[in-house]
Amino acid sequence: CKKLTDDMARITKDSLFGAIELLDNYSDKREKELVEMETLVDRYEDELGAYLVKVSSRNLSGKDSHTVNTLLHSIGNWERISDHALNICDAAREIHEKKISFSKAATEELAVYTRAIKDILNMTVEAFEYDDISMAKKVEPLEEVIDDINLMIKNRHVQRLRAGECTIELGFVLNDILTNYERVSDHCSNVAVSIIQTGDYDVEAHQYIGRLK
């Protein structure tokens, strides 16, 4: 189950990165490939989830029980991230079909945000695959920064809108991308916290987050 969930995590990451690439270089063929990847991730979630629920009903050691809980928790988050990848594909198609182009400032801001999202997902997948608690502990601080980036870009967009430097339609597309990026980082945070709890399962998630803040 752990090996298959690792595979699921890698497919999810490839799916999101592929969707991000579509924002600048849209392709119908590539979008169809990403839809197939999302369907595969759904299958992983269904079959792994059903099996892990059966395993969880057995007499397990404390460590194994927490491992099962982490896997169950993580497959749901990987699946949600793949859903957000499809949402980004939708935004990319809209950009392509309507020939939308962002302002220079919005493009630069989105590039910064994109790098942060790629960083947090790379970090989370690596921490999950190798059960690396020290790596997992770096995820939540980056998630906090991503929240700040998200708010900052939205505020700057409103300023450009008021100044007539941007359009409402473009703003809707930008907001869709920002929202999906932020949700991806939230799911990364969820996975990271579950990894930390596996290593020190007396630590509750809210206690960890509280101490970190």
Short mmCIF file of C-alpha atoms in Angstrom, two decimals:
data_model
loop_
_atom_site.label_atom_id
_atom_site.label_comp_id
_atom_site.label_asym_id
_atom_site.label_seq_id
_atom_site.Cartn_x
_atom_site.Cartn_y
_atom_site.Cartn_z
CA CYS A 1 0.00 0.00 0.00
CA LYS A 2 2.82 2.41 0.82
CA LYS A 3 4.56 1.69 -2.50
CA LEU A 4 1.34 2.25 -4.45
CA THR A 5 0.58 5.45 -2.55
CA ASP A 6 4.09 6.65 -3.43
CA ASP A 7 3.24 5.97 -7.09
CA MET A 8 -0.04 7.86 -6.65
CA ALA A 9 1.83 10.84 -5.19
CA ARG A 10 4.26 10.96 -8.11
CA ILE A 11 1.45 10.73 -10.69
CA THR A 12 -0.39 13.52 -8.87
CA LYS A 13 2.70 15.73 -8.95
CA ASP A 14 3.25 15.05 -12.66
CA SER A 15 -0.41 15.84 -13.29
CA LEU A 16 -0.25 19.20 -11.52
CA PHE A 17 3.03 20.21 -13.15
CA GLY A 18 1.60 19.21 -16.54
CA ALA A 19 -1.48 21.36 -15.93
CA ILE A 20 0.71 24.33 -14.98
CA GLU A 21 2.64 23.94 -18.25
CA LEU A 22 -0.65 24.17 -20.16
CA LEU A 23 -1.15 27.72 -18.85
CA ASP A 24 1.67 28.89 -21.15
CA ASN A 25 1.56 26.18 -23.80
CA TYR A 26 -1.92 24.71 -24.25
CA SER A 27 -2.42 21.42 -26.09
CA ASP A 28 -5.63 19.38 -26.49
CA LYS A 29 -3.60 16.18 -26.61
CA ARG A 30 -1.75 17.00 -23.41
CA GLU A 31 -4.98 17.91 -21.62
CA LYS A 32 -6.48 14.53 -22.55
CA GLU A 33 -3.40 12.81 -21.12
CA LEU A 34 -3.83 14.74 -17.88
CA VAL A 35 -7.52 13.77 -17.69
CA GLU A 36 -6.45 10.12 -18.00
CA MET A 37 -3.92 10.62 -15.21
CA GLU A 38 -6.63 12.06 -12.96
CA THR A 39 -8.84 9.02 -13.69
CA LEU A 40 -5.93 6.78 -12.70
CA VAL A 41 -5.45 8.71 -9.44
CA ASP A 42 -9.18 8.24 -8.71
CA ARG A 43 -8.74 4.50 -9.16
CA TYR A 44 -5.77 4.47 -6.79
CA GLU A 45 -7.88 6.26 -4.18
CA ASP A 46 -10.83 3.87 -4.55
CA GLU A 47 -8.86 0.63 -4.43
CA LEU A 48 -6.28 1.65 -1.84
CA GLY A 49 -8.95 3.22 0.35
CA ALA A 50 -11.14 0.09 0.29
CA TYR A 51 -8.19 -2.16 1.14
CA LEU A 52 -6.78 0.07 3.88
CA VAL A 53 -10.17 0.27 5.59
CA LYS A 54 -10.17 -3.55 5.75
CA VAL A 55 -6.61 -3.55 7.12
CA SER A 56 -7.51 -0.98 9.76
CA SER A 57 -10.10 -3.36 11.26
CA ARG A 58 -7.36 -5.87 12.16
CA ASN A 59 -5.26 -5.98 15.31
CA LEU A 60 -2.40 -3.64 14.46
CA SER A 61 0.50 -2.27 16.46
CA GLY A 62 0.32 1.40 17.37
CA LYS A 63 2.89 2.27 14.72
CA ASP A 64 1.15 0.27 11.99
CA SER A 65 -2.20 1.74 12.91
CA HIS A 66 -0.82 5.26 12.53
CA THR A 67 0.81 4.29 9.23
CA VAL A 68 -2.56 3.07 7.92
CA ASN A 69 -4.20 6.30 9.10
CA THR A 70 -1.50 8.35 7.36
CA LEU A 71 -1.99 6.45 4.10
CA LEU A 72 -5.78 6.83 4.28
CA HIS A 73 -5.39 10.53 5.00
CA SER A 74 -2.81 11.04 2.27
CA ILE A 75 -4.60 9.29 -0.60
CA GLY A 76 -7.52 11.67 -0.15
CA ASN A 77 -5.22 14.67 -0.32
CA TRP A 78 -3.38 13.37 -3.40
CA GLU A 79 -6.72 12.84 -5.12
CA ARG A 80 -7.85 16.38 -4.27
CA ILE A 81 -4.61 17.79 -5.71
CA SER A 82 -5.24 15.90 -8.96
CA ASP A 83 -8.73 17.46 -9.05
CA HIS A 84 -7.13 20.90 -8.78
CA ALA A 85 -4.82 19.96 -11.65
CA LEU A 86 -7.91 19.43 -13.82
CA ASN A 87 -9.31 22.78 -12.70
CA ILE A 88 -6.06 24.42 -13.81
CA CYS A 89 -6.43 22.61 -17.16
CA ASP A 90 -9.85 24.24 -17.50
CA ALA A 91 -8.31 27.66 -16.85
CA ALA A 92 -5.57 26.96 -19.40
CA ARG A 93 -8.17 26.01 -22.03
CA GLU A 94 -10.10 29.22 -21.33
CA ILE A 95 -6.93 31.29 -21.65
CA HIS A 96 -6.19 29.57 -24.98
CA GLU A 97 -9.70 29.78 -26.44
CA LYS A 98 -10.32 33.39 -25.42
CA LYS A 99 -6.75 34.43 -26.24
CA ILE A 100 -6.40 35.95 -22.78
CA SER A 101 -3.04 37.48 -21.85
CA PHE A 102 -2.06 38.67 -18.39
CA SER A 103 -0.33 41.97 -17.75
CA LYS A 104 3.44 41.94 -17.26
CA ALA A 105 2.99 42.49 -13.52
CA ALA A 106 0.41 39.69 -13.15
CA THR A 107 2.61 37.32 -15.19
CA GLU A 108 5.61 37.99 -12.94
CA GLU A 109 3.56 37.57 -9.77
CA LEU A 110 2.03 34.33 -11.03
CA ALA A 111 5.51 33.03 -11.90
CA VAL A 112 6.63 33.55 -8.29
CA TYR A 113 3.49 31.81 -7.01
CA THR A 114 4.00 28.92 -9.45
CA ARG A 115 7.56 28.34 -8.24
CA ALA A 116 6.33 28.27 -4.64
CA ILE A 117 3.63 25.72 -5.51
CA LYS A 118 6.12 23.51 -7.32
CA ASP A 119 8.49 23.75 -4.36
CA ILE A 120 5.87 22.79 -1.78
CA LEU A 121 4.59 19.85 -3.83
CA ASN A 122 8.12 18.56 -4.55
CA MET A 123 8.91 18.87 -0.85
CA THR A 124 5.72 17.10 0.22
CA VAL A 125 6.08 14.19 -2.21
CA GLU A 126 9.71 13.69 -1.19
CA ALA A 127 8.84 13.83 2.53
CA PHE A 128 6.03 11.32 2.00
CA GLU A 129 8.01 8.93 -0.17
CA TYR A 130 10.98 8.76 2.22
CA ASP A 131 9.08 9.28 5.50
CA ASP A 132 11.30 12.31 6.01
CA ILE A 133 9.97 14.14 9.06
CA SER A 134 12.56 16.93 8.88
CA MET A 135 11.50 17.64 5.30
CA ALA A 136 7.82 17.47 6.27
CA LYS A 137 8.43 20.14 8.92
CA LYS A 138 9.51 22.57 6.17
CA VAL A 139 6.17 22.30 4.38
CA GLU A 140 3.91 24.21 6.77
CA PRO A 141 6.13 27.33 6.93
CA LEU A 142 6.08 27.46 3.11
CA GLU A 143 2.30 27.00 3.16
CA GLU A 144 2.05 30.07 5.41
CA VAL A 145 4.14 32.07 2.92
CA ILE A 146 1.95 30.82 0.05
CA ASP A 147 -1.14 32.14 1.86
CA ASP A 148 0.57 35.55 2.03
CA ILE A 149 1.53 35.42 -1.66
CA ASN A 150 -2.04 34.52 -2.58
CA LEU A 151 -3.49 37.47 -0.66
CA MET A 152 -0.87 39.86 -1.99
CA ILE A 153 -1.55 38.95 -5.64
CA LYS A 154 -5.31 39.30 -5.14
CA ASN A 155 -4.85 42.74 -3.58
CA ARG A 156 -2.55 43.87 -6.38
CA HIS A 157 -5.04 42.60 -8.97
CA VAL A 158 -7.78 44.72 -7.38
CA GLN A 159 -5.50 47.75 -7.57
CA ARG A 160 -4.84 47.11 -11.29
CA LEU A 161 -8.58 46.64 -11.86
CA ARG A 162 -9.33 50.02 -10.27
CA ALA A 163 -6.62 51.63 -12.36
CA GLY A 164 -8.10 50.15 -15.55
CA GLU A 165 -4.98 48.06 -16.15
CA CYS A 166 -6.87 44.75 -16.04
CA THR A 167 -10.27 43.34 -17.04
CA ILE A 168 -12.96 41.57 -15.00
CA GLU A 169 -12.82 38.52 -17.30
CA LEU A 170 -9.08 38.17 -16.89
CA GLY A 171 -9.55 38.57 -13.15
CA PHE A 172 -11.93 35.60 -13.01
CA VAL A 173 -9.38 33.35 -14.70
CA LEU A 174 -6.57 34.62 -12.49
CA ASN A 175 -8.69 34.06 -9.39
CA ASP A 176 -9.41 30.46 -10.46
CA ILE A 177 -5.70 29.76 -10.77
CA LEU A 178 -4.90 31.42 -7.44
CA THR A 179 -7.65 29.50 -5.63
CA ASN A 180 -6.50 26.15 -6.97
CA TYR A 181 -2.88 26.92 -6.12
CA GLU A 182 -3.84 27.79 -2.55
CA ARG A 183 -5.89 24.60 -2.16
CA VAL A 184 -2.96 22.52 -3.43
CA SER A 185 -0.73 24.03 -0.74
CA ASP A 186 -3.40 23.29 1.89
CA HIS A 187 -3.44 19.62 0.88
CA CYS A 188 0.36 19.53 0.98
CA SER A 189 0.18 20.87 4.53
CA ASN A 190 -2.31 18.13 5.45
CA VAL A 191 0.01 15.40 4.15
CA ALA A 192 3.03 16.90 5.90
CA VAL A 193 1.25 17.10 9.26
CA SER A 194 0.17 13.45 8.95
CA ILE A 195 3.81 12.44 8.30
CA ILE A 196 4.94 14.31 11.41
CA GLN A 197 2.22 12.66 13.48
CA THR A 198 3.39 9.24 12.30
CA GLY A 199 6.86 9.99 13.61
CA ASP A 200 5.60 11.44 16.87
CA TYR A 201 2.01 10.29 17.18
CA ASP A 202 1.44 11.94 20.53
CA VAL A 203 1.53 15.27 18.72
CA GLU A 204 -1.88 16.51 17.63
CA ALA A 205 -2.10 18.43 14.38
CA HIS A 206 -3.50 21.60 15.94
CA GLN A 207 -0.78 21.57 18.63
CA TYR A 208 1.90 21.32 15.98
CA ILE A 209 0.42 24.10 13.85
CA GLY A 210 -0.05 26.26 16.95
CA ARG A 211 3.57 25.89 18.04
CA LEU A 212 4.77 26.57 14.52
CA LYS A 213 2.80 29.81 14.24
#
